[in-house]
Coordinates of C-alpha atoms and ligand atoms in Angstrom, one line a residue:
Chain C
M8 CA -13.2 93.7 30.1
I9 CA -11.8 90.3 30.1
T10 CA -10.0 90.9 33.3
P11 CA -12.9 90.2 35.8
I12 CA -14.0 86.9 33.5
L13 CA -10.5 85.7 33.8
D14 CA -10.4 86.4 37.6
V15 CA -13.8 84.5 38.2
M16 CA -12.6 81.4 35.7
Q17 CA -9.7 81.4 38.1
T18 CA -10.8 81.6 41.5
I19 CA -14.2 79.9 41.2
P20 CA -13.8 76.6 42.7
S21 CA -14.0 73.8 40.0
F22 CA -16.6 71.8 41.3
V23 CA -19.1 74.6 41.4
Y24 CA -19.0 75.0 37.7
L25 CA -19.1 71.3 37.5
I26 CA -22.5 71.2 38.6
P27 CA -24.2 73.5 35.9
V28 CA -22.0 72.2 33.2
V29 CA -23.2 68.5 34.1
M30 CA -26.8 69.8 34.0
L31 CA -26.7 71.2 30.8
L32 CA -24.8 68.8 29.1
G33 CA -24.9 65.7 31.0
I34 CA -21.8 63.6 31.7
G35 CA -18.8 62.9 29.1
K36 CA -16.2 64.3 27.3
V37 CA -17.7 67.3 26.2
P38 CA -18.6 68.8 29.6
G39 CA -15.3 67.6 30.7
L40 CA -13.7 69.4 28.0
L41 CA -15.6 72.4 28.8
A42 CA -14.6 72.3 32.7
V43 CA -10.8 71.7 31.9
C44 CA -10.5 74.9 29.6
I45 CA -12.3 77.3 32.2
Y46 CA -10.0 76.2 34.3
A47 CA -6.6 76.1 32.3
L48 CA -7.3 78.9 29.7
P49 CA -6.7 81.8 31.8
P50 CA -3.1 82.0 32.3
I51 CA -2.6 81.8 28.6
V52 CA -4.7 84.6 28.0
R53 CA -3.4 86.4 30.7
L54 CA 0.3 85.9 29.6
T55 CA -0.5 86.5 26.1
N56 CA -1.9 90.1 26.8
L57 CA 0.9 90.7 29.4
G58 CA 3.4 89.6 26.2
I59 CA 1.8 92.2 23.8
R60 CA 1.9 94.9 26.1
L61 CA 5.6 94.4 27.0
V62 CA 6.6 94.8 23.5
D63 CA 9.2 97.5 23.0
A64 CA 7.5 100.7 22.3
D65 CA 10.3 102.0 20.1
V66 CA 10.0 98.7 17.8
M67 CA 6.3 99.3 17.6
E68 CA 6.7 102.9 16.5
A69 CA 9.3 101.8 14.0
A70 CA 6.9 99.5 12.5
T71 CA 4.1 102.0 12.2
S72 CA 6.2 104.8 10.7
F73 CA 7.2 102.0 7.8
G74 CA 3.4 102.1 7.3
A75 CA 2.6 99.1 9.2
N76 CA -1.5 98.3 9.3
Y77 CA -2.9 96.8 12.4
K78 CA -2.3 93.0 11.3
Q79 CA 1.1 93.6 10.1
R80 CA 1.9 95.2 13.5
L81 CA 0.2 92.2 15.5
W82 CA 1.6 89.3 13.4
G83 CA 5.0 90.9 12.5
V84 CA 5.9 92.7 15.5
Q85 CA 3.7 92.0 18.6
V86 CA 3.3 87.8 18.5
P87 CA 6.6 87.1 17.5
L88 CA 8.1 89.9 20.7
A89 CA 5.3 88.3 22.9
L90 CA 6.8 84.6 22.3
P91 CA 8.5 84.0 25.9
N92 CA 5.4 85.2 27.7
I93 CA 3.0 83.3 25.4
F94 CA 4.8 80.1 25.9
A95 CA 5.1 80.7 29.6
G96 CA 1.1 80.9 29.3
V97 CA 1.1 77.8 27.2
N98 CA 2.7 75.9 29.7
Q99 CA 0.9 77.1 32.5
T100 CA -2.0 75.9 30.6
I101 CA -1.1 72.3 29.9
M102 CA 0.2 72.1 33.6
M103 CA -3.2 73.2 34.6
A104 CA -5.4 71.0 32.0
L105 CA -3.4 68.2 33.5
A106 CA -4.1 68.9 37.2
M107 CA -7.7 68.6 36.2
V108 CA -7.7 65.2 34.9
V109 CA -8.8 63.9 37.9
I110 CA -11.7 66.2 38.6
A111 CA -12.6 65.6 35.3
S112 CA -12.8 61.7 35.7
M113 CA -15.8 62.8 38.5
I114 CA -18.0 63.8 35.4
G115 CA -17.2 60.5 33.5
V116 CA -14.3 61.5 31.2
K117 CA -11.8 58.6 30.9
G118 CA -8.3 58.6 31.2
L119 CA -5.6 58.1 33.8
G120 CA -7.6 60.2 36.3
V121 CA -10.2 57.3 36.5
P122 CA -7.6 54.9 38.4
V123 CA -6.5 57.9 40.5
L124 CA -10.1 58.7 41.5
R125 CA -10.7 54.9 42.2
A126 CA -7.7 55.0 44.5
I127 CA -8.7 57.8 46.4
S128 CA -12.0 56.6 47.0
N129 CA -10.8 52.8 48.0
Q130 CA -7.6 53.8 49.5
Y131 CA -5.2 52.1 47.2
L132 CA -2.1 53.5 48.0
A133 CA 0.0 51.9 44.9
L134 CA -2.5 52.4 42.6
G135 CA -2.9 56.1 43.3
L136 CA 0.9 56.6 43.5
M137 CA 1.4 55.0 40.1
N138 CA -1.0 56.8 38.5
G139 CA -0.2 60.0 39.7
L140 CA 3.4 59.5 38.9
A141 CA 2.1 59.1 35.4
I142 CA 0.5 62.1 35.3
V143 CA 3.7 63.7 36.6
A144 CA 5.6 62.3 34.0
L145 CA 3.3 63.4 31.3
A146 CA 3.4 66.6 32.1
I147 CA 7.4 66.6 32.6
I148 CA 7.2 65.7 28.8
F149 CA 4.6 68.2 27.7
D150 CA 6.6 71.0 29.4
R151 CA 9.7 70.1 27.8
V152 CA 8.7 69.6 24.5
S153 CA 6.7 72.8 24.7
Q154 CA 9.7 74.6 26.0
Q155 CA 12.1 73.5 23.3
Y156 CA 9.9 74.4 20.6
G157 CA 9.2 77.9 22.1
K158 CA 13.0 78.2 22.1
R159 CA 13.3 77.2 18.7
L160 CA 11.1 79.8 17.7
Q161 CA 13.0 82.6 19.4
K162 CA 16.6 81.8 17.9
H163 CA 17.6 85.3 17.6
R164 CA 17.9 85.3 21.2
E165 CA 20.9 82.9 21.4
G166 CA 24.7 84.6 22.1
G167 CA 23.3 87.9 21.8
H168 CA 23.3 90.8 24.5
G169 CA 20.1 92.0 24.2
V170 CA 18.4 94.6 22.1
Chain L
M5 CA 7.2 129.0 -10.5
V6 CA 7.2 125.6 -8.6
S7 CA 9.0 126.1 -5.4
D8 CA 11.3 123.9 -4.4
I9 CA 10.2 123.3 -0.9
K10 CA 9.3 119.6 -0.1
V11 CA 7.9 120.0 3.2
S12 CA 6.0 123.0 4.9
I13 CA 5.0 123.4 8.4
K14 CA 2.6 126.3 9.3
N15 CA 1.6 127.3 12.7
L16 CA 2.0 124.0 14.4
Y17 CA 0.9 123.5 17.9
K18 CA 1.2 120.5 20.1
I19 CA 0.0 120.3 23.4
F20 CA 0.1 117.5 25.4
G21 CA -2.7 117.1 28.1
S22 CA -5.9 115.8 29.0
D23 CA -8.0 118.5 26.9
P24 CA -5.4 120.4 24.5
Q25 CA -8.0 122.3 22.8
S26 CA -9.3 124.2 25.9
V27 CA -6.0 125.6 26.5
L28 CA -5.0 126.2 22.8
G29 CA -6.5 129.8 22.6
E30 CA -4.1 130.7 25.9
A31 CA -1.2 129.1 24.1
Q32 CA -1.7 130.8 20.7
A33 CA -2.2 133.8 22.7
G34 CA 1.7 133.5 23.8
M35 CA 1.4 131.8 27.2
S36 CA 4.9 130.5 28.0
K37 CA 5.4 126.4 28.4
A38 CA 6.2 126.9 32.1
D39 CA 2.9 129.2 32.8
L40 CA 0.8 126.7 30.7
L41 CA 2.3 123.6 32.9
E42 CA 1.6 125.4 36.1
T43 CA -2.2 127.0 35.4
H44 CA -3.2 124.2 33.2
G45 CA -1.3 121.3 33.9
H46 CA -0.7 120.9 30.0
V47 CA 2.9 120.6 28.6
L48 CA 3.5 122.6 25.6
G49 CA 5.0 120.4 23.0
L50 CA 5.5 122.8 20.2
K51 CA 4.6 126.5 19.7
D52 CA 3.7 128.1 16.5
V53 CA 6.5 126.3 14.6
N54 CA 7.0 127.5 11.2
I55 CA 9.6 125.8 8.9
D56 CA 9.9 125.3 5.5
I57 CA 12.2 122.6 4.0
Q58 CA 14.0 122.4 0.8
A59 CA 13.7 119.7 -1.2
R60 CA 17.0 117.3 -1.4
G61 CA 18.7 119.2 1.2
V62 CA 19.5 118.0 4.8
Q63 CA 17.2 119.9 7.4
V64 CA 18.9 120.1 11.0
I65 CA 16.5 120.4 13.7
M66 CA 18.5 121.4 16.9
G67 CA 17.7 121.8 20.6
L68 CA 18.5 120.7 24.2
S69 CA 16.7 117.7 25.9
G70 CA 13.0 118.4 25.9
S71 CA 12.8 121.3 23.6
G72 CA 10.3 119.1 21.3
K73 CA 12.4 118.0 18.4
S74 CA 11.3 114.2 18.6
T75 CA 7.6 115.7 18.8
L76 CA 8.4 117.6 15.9
I77 CA 9.6 115.3 13.5
R78 CA 6.7 112.9 14.5
H79 CA 4.4 115.0 13.0
I80 CA 5.6 115.0 9.8
N81 CA 4.6 111.3 9.5
R82 CA 1.7 111.7 11.5
L83 CA 3.0 109.6 14.6
I84 CA 2.1 112.1 16.4
E85 CA -1.3 114.5 15.7
P86 CA -1.1 117.9 16.3
T87 CA -3.3 120.1 18.2
A88 CA -3.4 122.8 15.2
G89 CA -1.7 123.8 12.3
E90 CA -0.7 122.6 9.1
I91 CA 1.9 120.1 7.3
I92 CA 2.2 120.4 3.7
I93 CA 4.1 117.6 1.9
D94 CA 4.4 118.1 -1.9
G95 CA 1.3 120.3 -1.9
E96 CA -0.6 117.7 -0.1
D97 CA -2.0 118.3 3.3
V98 CA -0.4 115.3 5.9
L99 CA -3.5 116.0 8.0
A100 CA -6.0 115.6 5.4
M101 CA -5.0 112.2 4.7
S102 CA -7.3 109.1 5.4
E103 CA -5.9 105.9 7.0
E104 CA -5.5 104.4 3.5
E105 CA -3.5 107.4 2.3
L106 CA -1.5 107.9 5.6
L107 CA -0.2 104.2 5.2
A108 CA 0.6 104.5 1.6
F109 CA 2.8 107.7 2.4
R110 CA 4.6 105.9 5.1
R111 CA 5.4 103.0 3.1
F112 CA 6.3 105.0 0.0
K113 CA 7.4 108.7 0.8
A114 CA 9.0 109.2 4.3
S115 CA 10.8 106.7 6.3
M116 CA 12.3 107.1 9.4
V117 CA 15.5 106.1 11.2
F118 CA 15.5 106.0 15.0
Q119 CA 17.7 106.8 18.1
K120 CA 17.3 103.9 19.7
F121 CA 17.3 101.5 16.2
G122 CA 13.9 100.2 16.5
L123 CA 15.1 97.1 14.7
L124 CA 13.0 93.9 15.3
P125 CA 15.1 91.5 17.4
H126 CA 13.6 88.3 16.0
R127 CA 14.6 88.9 12.1
T128 CA 17.9 88.9 10.7
V129 CA 19.9 92.0 9.3
E130 CA 18.5 91.5 5.7
D131 CA 15.1 90.7 6.7
N132 CA 14.8 93.9 8.8
A133 CA 16.4 95.9 5.8
A134 CA 13.7 94.4 3.8
Y135 CA 11.1 95.2 6.4
G136 CA 9.9 98.5 5.0
L137 CA 9.4 96.6 1.3
T138 CA 7.8 93.4 2.7
I139 CA 5.2 96.0 4.7
Q140 CA 4.9 97.4 0.8
G141 CA 3.5 94.2 0.0
M142 CA 6.9 93.2 -2.0
D143 CA 7.4 89.4 -2.1
K144 CA 9.6 88.2 0.2
A145 CA 12.6 86.9 -1.7
E146 CA 12.4 90.3 -3.9
A147 CA 12.4 92.5 -1.0
I148 CA 15.7 90.8 0.3
E149 CA 17.2 90.8 -3.0
K150 CA 16.5 94.5 -3.2
S151 CA 17.5 95.6 0.1
S152 CA 20.7 93.7 0.2
Y153 CA 22.1 96.2 -2.1
W154 CA 21.6 98.9 0.4
V155 CA 22.8 96.2 3.2
K156 CA 26.3 96.3 1.1
R157 CA 25.9 100.1 0.4
V158 CA 25.9 100.9 4.5
G159 CA 28.7 98.2 4.7
L160 CA 27.5 95.2 6.1
A161 CA 28.0 92.7 3.7
G162 CA 28.6 89.1 5.2
F163 CA 26.2 90.2 8.2
E164 CA 23.0 89.4 6.3
N165 CA 22.4 86.3 8.6
H166 CA 23.1 87.7 11.9
Y167 CA 20.7 88.9 14.3
P168 CA 20.6 92.5 15.7
A169 CA 21.5 91.5 19.3
Q170 CA 24.9 90.3 17.8
L171 CA 25.4 93.7 16.0
S172 CA 27.3 96.5 17.8
G173 CA 25.2 99.7 18.1
G174 CA 26.9 101.5 15.1
M175 CA 26.1 98.2 13.1
Q176 CA 22.6 98.0 14.3
Q177 CA 22.1 101.7 13.1
R178 CA 23.5 100.8 9.5
V179 CA 20.6 98.5 9.6
G180 CA 18.2 101.3 10.7
L181 CA 19.6 103.3 7.7
A182 CA 19.7 100.5 5.3
R183 CA 16.0 99.7 6.2
A184 CA 15.1 103.5 5.4
L185 CA 17.1 103.6 2.4
A186 CA 15.2 100.7 1.1
T187 CA 12.0 101.5 0.4
D188 CA 13.3 104.6 -2.0
A189 CA 11.2 107.2 0.1
E190 CA 12.0 110.5 -1.0
I191 CA 12.0 112.0 2.6
L192 CA 14.4 110.7 5.5
L193 CA 13.3 111.4 8.7
M194 CA 16.2 110.7 11.4
D195 CA 15.5 111.4 15.0
E196 CA 18.7 111.4 17.0
A197 CA 19.8 108.8 14.7
F198 CA 23.6 108.7 15.8
S199 CA 23.4 110.0 19.3
A200 CA 23.6 106.7 20.6
L201 CA 26.7 106.0 19.3
D202 CA 30.2 106.9 20.4
P203 CA 32.0 109.8 18.8
L204 CA 34.2 107.7 16.2
I205 CA 31.1 105.8 15.3
R206 CA 29.1 108.7 14.6
T207 CA 31.7 110.6 12.6
D208 CA 31.7 107.2 10.4
M209 CA 28.1 107.3 10.1
Q210 CA 28.0 110.6 9.1
D211 CA 30.3 110.0 6.4
V212 CA 28.2 107.3 5.2
L213 CA 25.0 109.5 5.3
L214 CA 26.8 112.4 3.5
D215 CA 28.5 109.9 0.9
L216 CA 25.0 108.7 -0.1
Q217 CA 23.3 111.8 0.3
S218 CA 25.8 113.4 -2.5
E219 CA 24.2 110.7 -4.7
L220 CA 20.7 110.2 -3.8
H221 CA 19.5 113.8 -3.1
K222 CA 17.0 113.0 -0.6
T223 CA 15.4 115.5 1.6
I224 CA 16.5 114.7 4.8
I225 CA 15.2 116.0 8.4
F226 CA 17.6 115.3 10.8
I227 CA 17.4 115.9 14.6
T228 CA 20.4 116.2 16.7
H229 CA 21.4 117.9 20.1
D230 CA 25.3 118.2 18.8
L231 CA 25.8 121.3 17.1
D232 CA 29.4 119.9 15.5
E233 CA 27.2 117.1 14.1
A234 CA 24.5 119.8 12.7
L235 CA 27.1 122.1 11.4
R236 CA 28.6 119.0 9.6
I237 CA 25.8 117.9 7.9
G238 CA 23.1 120.4 7.9
D239 CA 22.5 122.6 4.6
D240 CA 19.9 124.4 6.9
I241 CA 19.6 124.6 10.8
A242 CA 16.4 125.1 12.7
I243 CA 17.0 126.0 16.5
L244 CA 14.1 124.7 18.9
R245 CA 13.5 126.0 22.6
D246 CA 10.9 125.1 24.4
G247 CA 8.5 123.8 21.5
A248 CA 9.7 127.5 19.6
V249 CA 11.8 128.0 16.7
I250 CA 14.0 130.8 17.6
Q251 CA 16.5 130.7 14.8
Q252 CA 16.5 129.0 11.3
G253 CA 19.3 129.6 8.8
S254 CA 22.3 128.2 7.6
P255 CA 25.7 127.1 9.3
Q256 CA 27.1 130.2 8.7
E257 CA 24.4 132.4 9.4
I258 CA 23.8 130.9 12.7
V259 CA 27.4 131.0 13.7
L260 CA 28.0 134.4 12.6
N261 CA 24.5 135.9 14.1
P262 CA 23.3 134.0 16.9
A263 CA 19.6 134.9 17.3
D264 CA 20.1 135.1 21.5
D265 CA 22.0 134.0 24.6
Y266 CA 20.4 130.5 24.0
V267 CA 22.0 129.9 20.5
R268 CA 25.0 131.7 21.7
D269 CA 25.5 129.2 24.6
F270 CA 25.0 126.2 21.7
I271 CA 27.9 128.0 19.6
K272 CA 30.3 128.7 22.2
D273 CA 32.4 126.0 21.9
I274 CA 32.5 124.9 18.2
N275 CA 35.5 125.5 16.1
R276 CA 34.6 128.6 14.3
A277 CA 37.7 128.3 11.7
R278 CA 36.3 124.7 10.4
V279 CA 32.7 126.5 10.1
L280 CA 32.9 129.5 8.4
E281 CA 33.8 130.0 5.0
V282 CA 35.8 132.8 3.4
S283 CA 32.9 134.6 1.6
S284 CA 31.5 135.1 5.2
V285 CA 34.4 137.1 6.2
M286 CA 35.3 138.9 3.0
E287 CA 35.7 142.4 2.2
S288 CA 34.7 143.9 -1.2
K289 CA 37.6 145.1 -2.2
K290 CA 39.9 143.1 -4.7
P291 CA 43.3 143.3 -4.6
R292 CA 45.2 142.9 -7.7
S293 CA 47.4 140.1 -6.8
G294 CA 47.3 137.4 -4.3
I295 CA 46.4 133.7 -4.2
K296 CA 43.1 132.8 -5.3
V297 CA 40.9 130.8 -3.1
E298 CA 37.1 129.6 -3.6
K299 CA 34.5 131.0 -1.3
T300 CA 33.2 128.0 0.1
M301 CA 36.6 127.3 1.5
V302 CA 36.6 127.4 5.4
V303 CA 38.9 129.7 7.2
E304 CA 40.6 126.8 9.0
E305 CA 42.3 126.1 5.2
A306 CA 42.6 129.7 4.3
L307 CA 44.4 130.5 7.3
Q308 CA 47.1 127.9 6.3
I309 CA 47.2 129.1 2.7
S310 CA 47.6 133.0 3.7
N311 CA 50.1 132.0 6.5
A312 CA 52.1 130.0 3.9
N313 CA 52.4 132.9 2.0
D314 CA 53.5 135.9 4.1
N315 CA 50.1 136.5 5.5
K316 CA 49.2 138.3 2.5
P317 CA 45.2 138.7 2.0
L318 CA 44.0 136.2 -0.3
I319 CA 41.5 136.6 -3.5
V320 CA 37.9 135.2 -2.9
T321 CA 36.7 133.9 -6.4
E322 CA 33.2 132.5 -7.2
D323 CA 33.6 130.1 -10.4
G324 CA 37.0 131.5 -11.2
K325 CA 35.8 135.5 -10.9
A326 CA 37.6 137.3 -8.3
I327 CA 34.6 138.8 -5.6
G328 CA 36.3 140.1 -2.9
S329 CA 39.5 139.4 -1.0
V330 CA 40.2 138.3 3.0
S331 CA 42.8 139.5 5.4
L332 CA 44.6 137.4 8.1
E333 CA 43.1 139.8 10.2
A334 CA 39.8 139.5 9.1
M335 CA 39.7 135.9 9.5
I336 CA 41.5 135.6 13.1
A337 CA 39.0 138.2 14.2
A338 CA 36.1 135.8 12.8
I339 CA 37.3 132.8 14.3
A340 CA 37.7 134.5 17.7
R341 CA 34.9 133.6 20.2
P342 CA 32.3 135.9 20.8
E343 CA 31.8 137.9 24.4
K344 CA 28.8 136.6 25.8
D345 CA 27.5 139.9 26.1
A346 CA 28.7 141.5 23.2
E347 CA 26.8 144.5 21.8
R348 CA 26.7 143.0 18.4
N349 CA 22.9 142.3 18.0
P350 CA 21.3 144.7 20.2
E351 CA 17.9 144.1 18.1
Y352 CA 17.7 140.4 19.7
R353 CA 17.4 141.7 23.5
Ligands
ATP462 N1 3.1 111.8 25.4 C1 3.5 113.0 26.0 N2 3.1 113.4 26.8 C2 3.0 114.7 27.6 N3 4.1 115.1 27.5 C3 4.9 115.0 26.4 C4 4.6 113.7 25.6 N4 5.6 113.7 24.9 C5 6.8 114.5 24.8 N5 6.1 115.6 25.9 C6 6.9 116.7 26.4 O1 6.9 117.6 25.2 C7 8.5 118.0 25.4 C8 9.5 117.8 24.1 O2 9.6 116.4 24.0 P1 10.5 115.8 23.2 O3 10.6 114.4 23.2 O4 10.1 116.0 22.0 O5 12.0 116.4 23.4 P2 13.3 116.2 22.6 O6 13.8 117.9 22.1 O7 13.0 115.2 21.5 O8 14.0 115.9 23.8 P3 15.3 114.6 23.6 O9 16.5 115.3 23.3 O10 15.6 114.3 25.1 O11 14.8 113.4 23.1 C9 8.9 117.5 26.7 O12 8.6 118.6 27.8 C10 8.2 116.6 27.1 O13 8.1 116.3 28.3
MG463 MG1 13.9 113.1 21.2

């Protein structure tokens, strides 16, 4: 049921939904945030879903056999075992959100996107380059931090030979 | 009289497919697994299974791959729903249990050990062993303390903080066993628990299990496709083929009177001398003199004793009283491998 929605969210050009968003909510931070969410959320939803599906059926069966209920299975088994995929999703989402800063600045969101937008419209090469690189630097920092955090949550994968 | 039957399985059928109920009638009328698959595209998983399982004993369920062993054991804790039939445990119908009752049953009454271990890879050995207790709702520290006893009993002291991936297969299954024992469940379900282990480790694990069982007296339902394992740990053996039980009995009965060629094939390579007890091969006449042996002694041992005493017949005793005798010839005849087409049990053909 949710897959077609995700498909639409991912394929529709962002300018298309900027129009109704701006019409309804005007210009500012809130519509900007909404636009970013529409654009950036699908990967995390998809990858979390995939990760949970890929959880080893034998482990799930064992949990069930000990009387784990729905919640205990979800939080005790599925989510922890799906973490690698969930983190891949988090990562994608962060990257895509950053990619949206320039577009979001078009509807009045302040930040690094604004100078980039100005650089584009005035053909200021140096300004565009510097701010573009700043966005890249941010992306790299977020990426490393989130990956490191994900690794820390998955201590058990170190030095083993797979279960 | 209160019977000592812990688990009673009655007329159990399981059919896999899109509409099992529609073909149940034909299966109940006796259609074979192959025919059912061919004409209706449904798989007959279990066919009219009736087994009474004694409390505090080891019930082995044996059969070749695909015979329905895993399907059967999963009915006992309802990991699989039957198509028809009854499962009564301690007088209570498992199939009539509500969701809540079923959870409680799985938490407190029956625990399971799996062929592929089914350990939680993100939890340490002690956390895994405590899993069942935490699911019961026990506080984590208390659960770990209580289960640490079982971690030690299965020989994993010192490995409490290791993750499953850091352990060998044999050690992982010890964790699986500790996890199942920690909940104090009366029923232990073991689906080919030792099949993934190499032969030496497997014997080790059988020893661990037998040792624990001699003091815990749980009702153990043990699946295997290995007859040596079945004979070694089973008090009673049920043999499955194509989802139907074709013979149930003590190891002695199965070795002495295999029901058909399928069972005969199973037992043809076993060391009969190590399975048969002297009581199974004795005659009732009681010689006045001779060496006394207990009736549960296996033939292998009795042969050695007889051989060391000029091959004289031995007196078989029960609680110190003579009940019969065994001659060397009788013992040798009993351990000879029977011909496949021997006319010993024509009634089964
Ligand atoms: N979910 C299912 N859907 C369809 N058929 C199934 C399903 N589960 C089991 N079967 C079939 O039921 C039969 C019994 O399978 P089961 O797994 O119980 O055998 P087994 O005796 O445990 O074999 P093994 O020794 O390989 O574990 C097989 O023919 C199998 O194909
Ligand atoms: Mg199986």
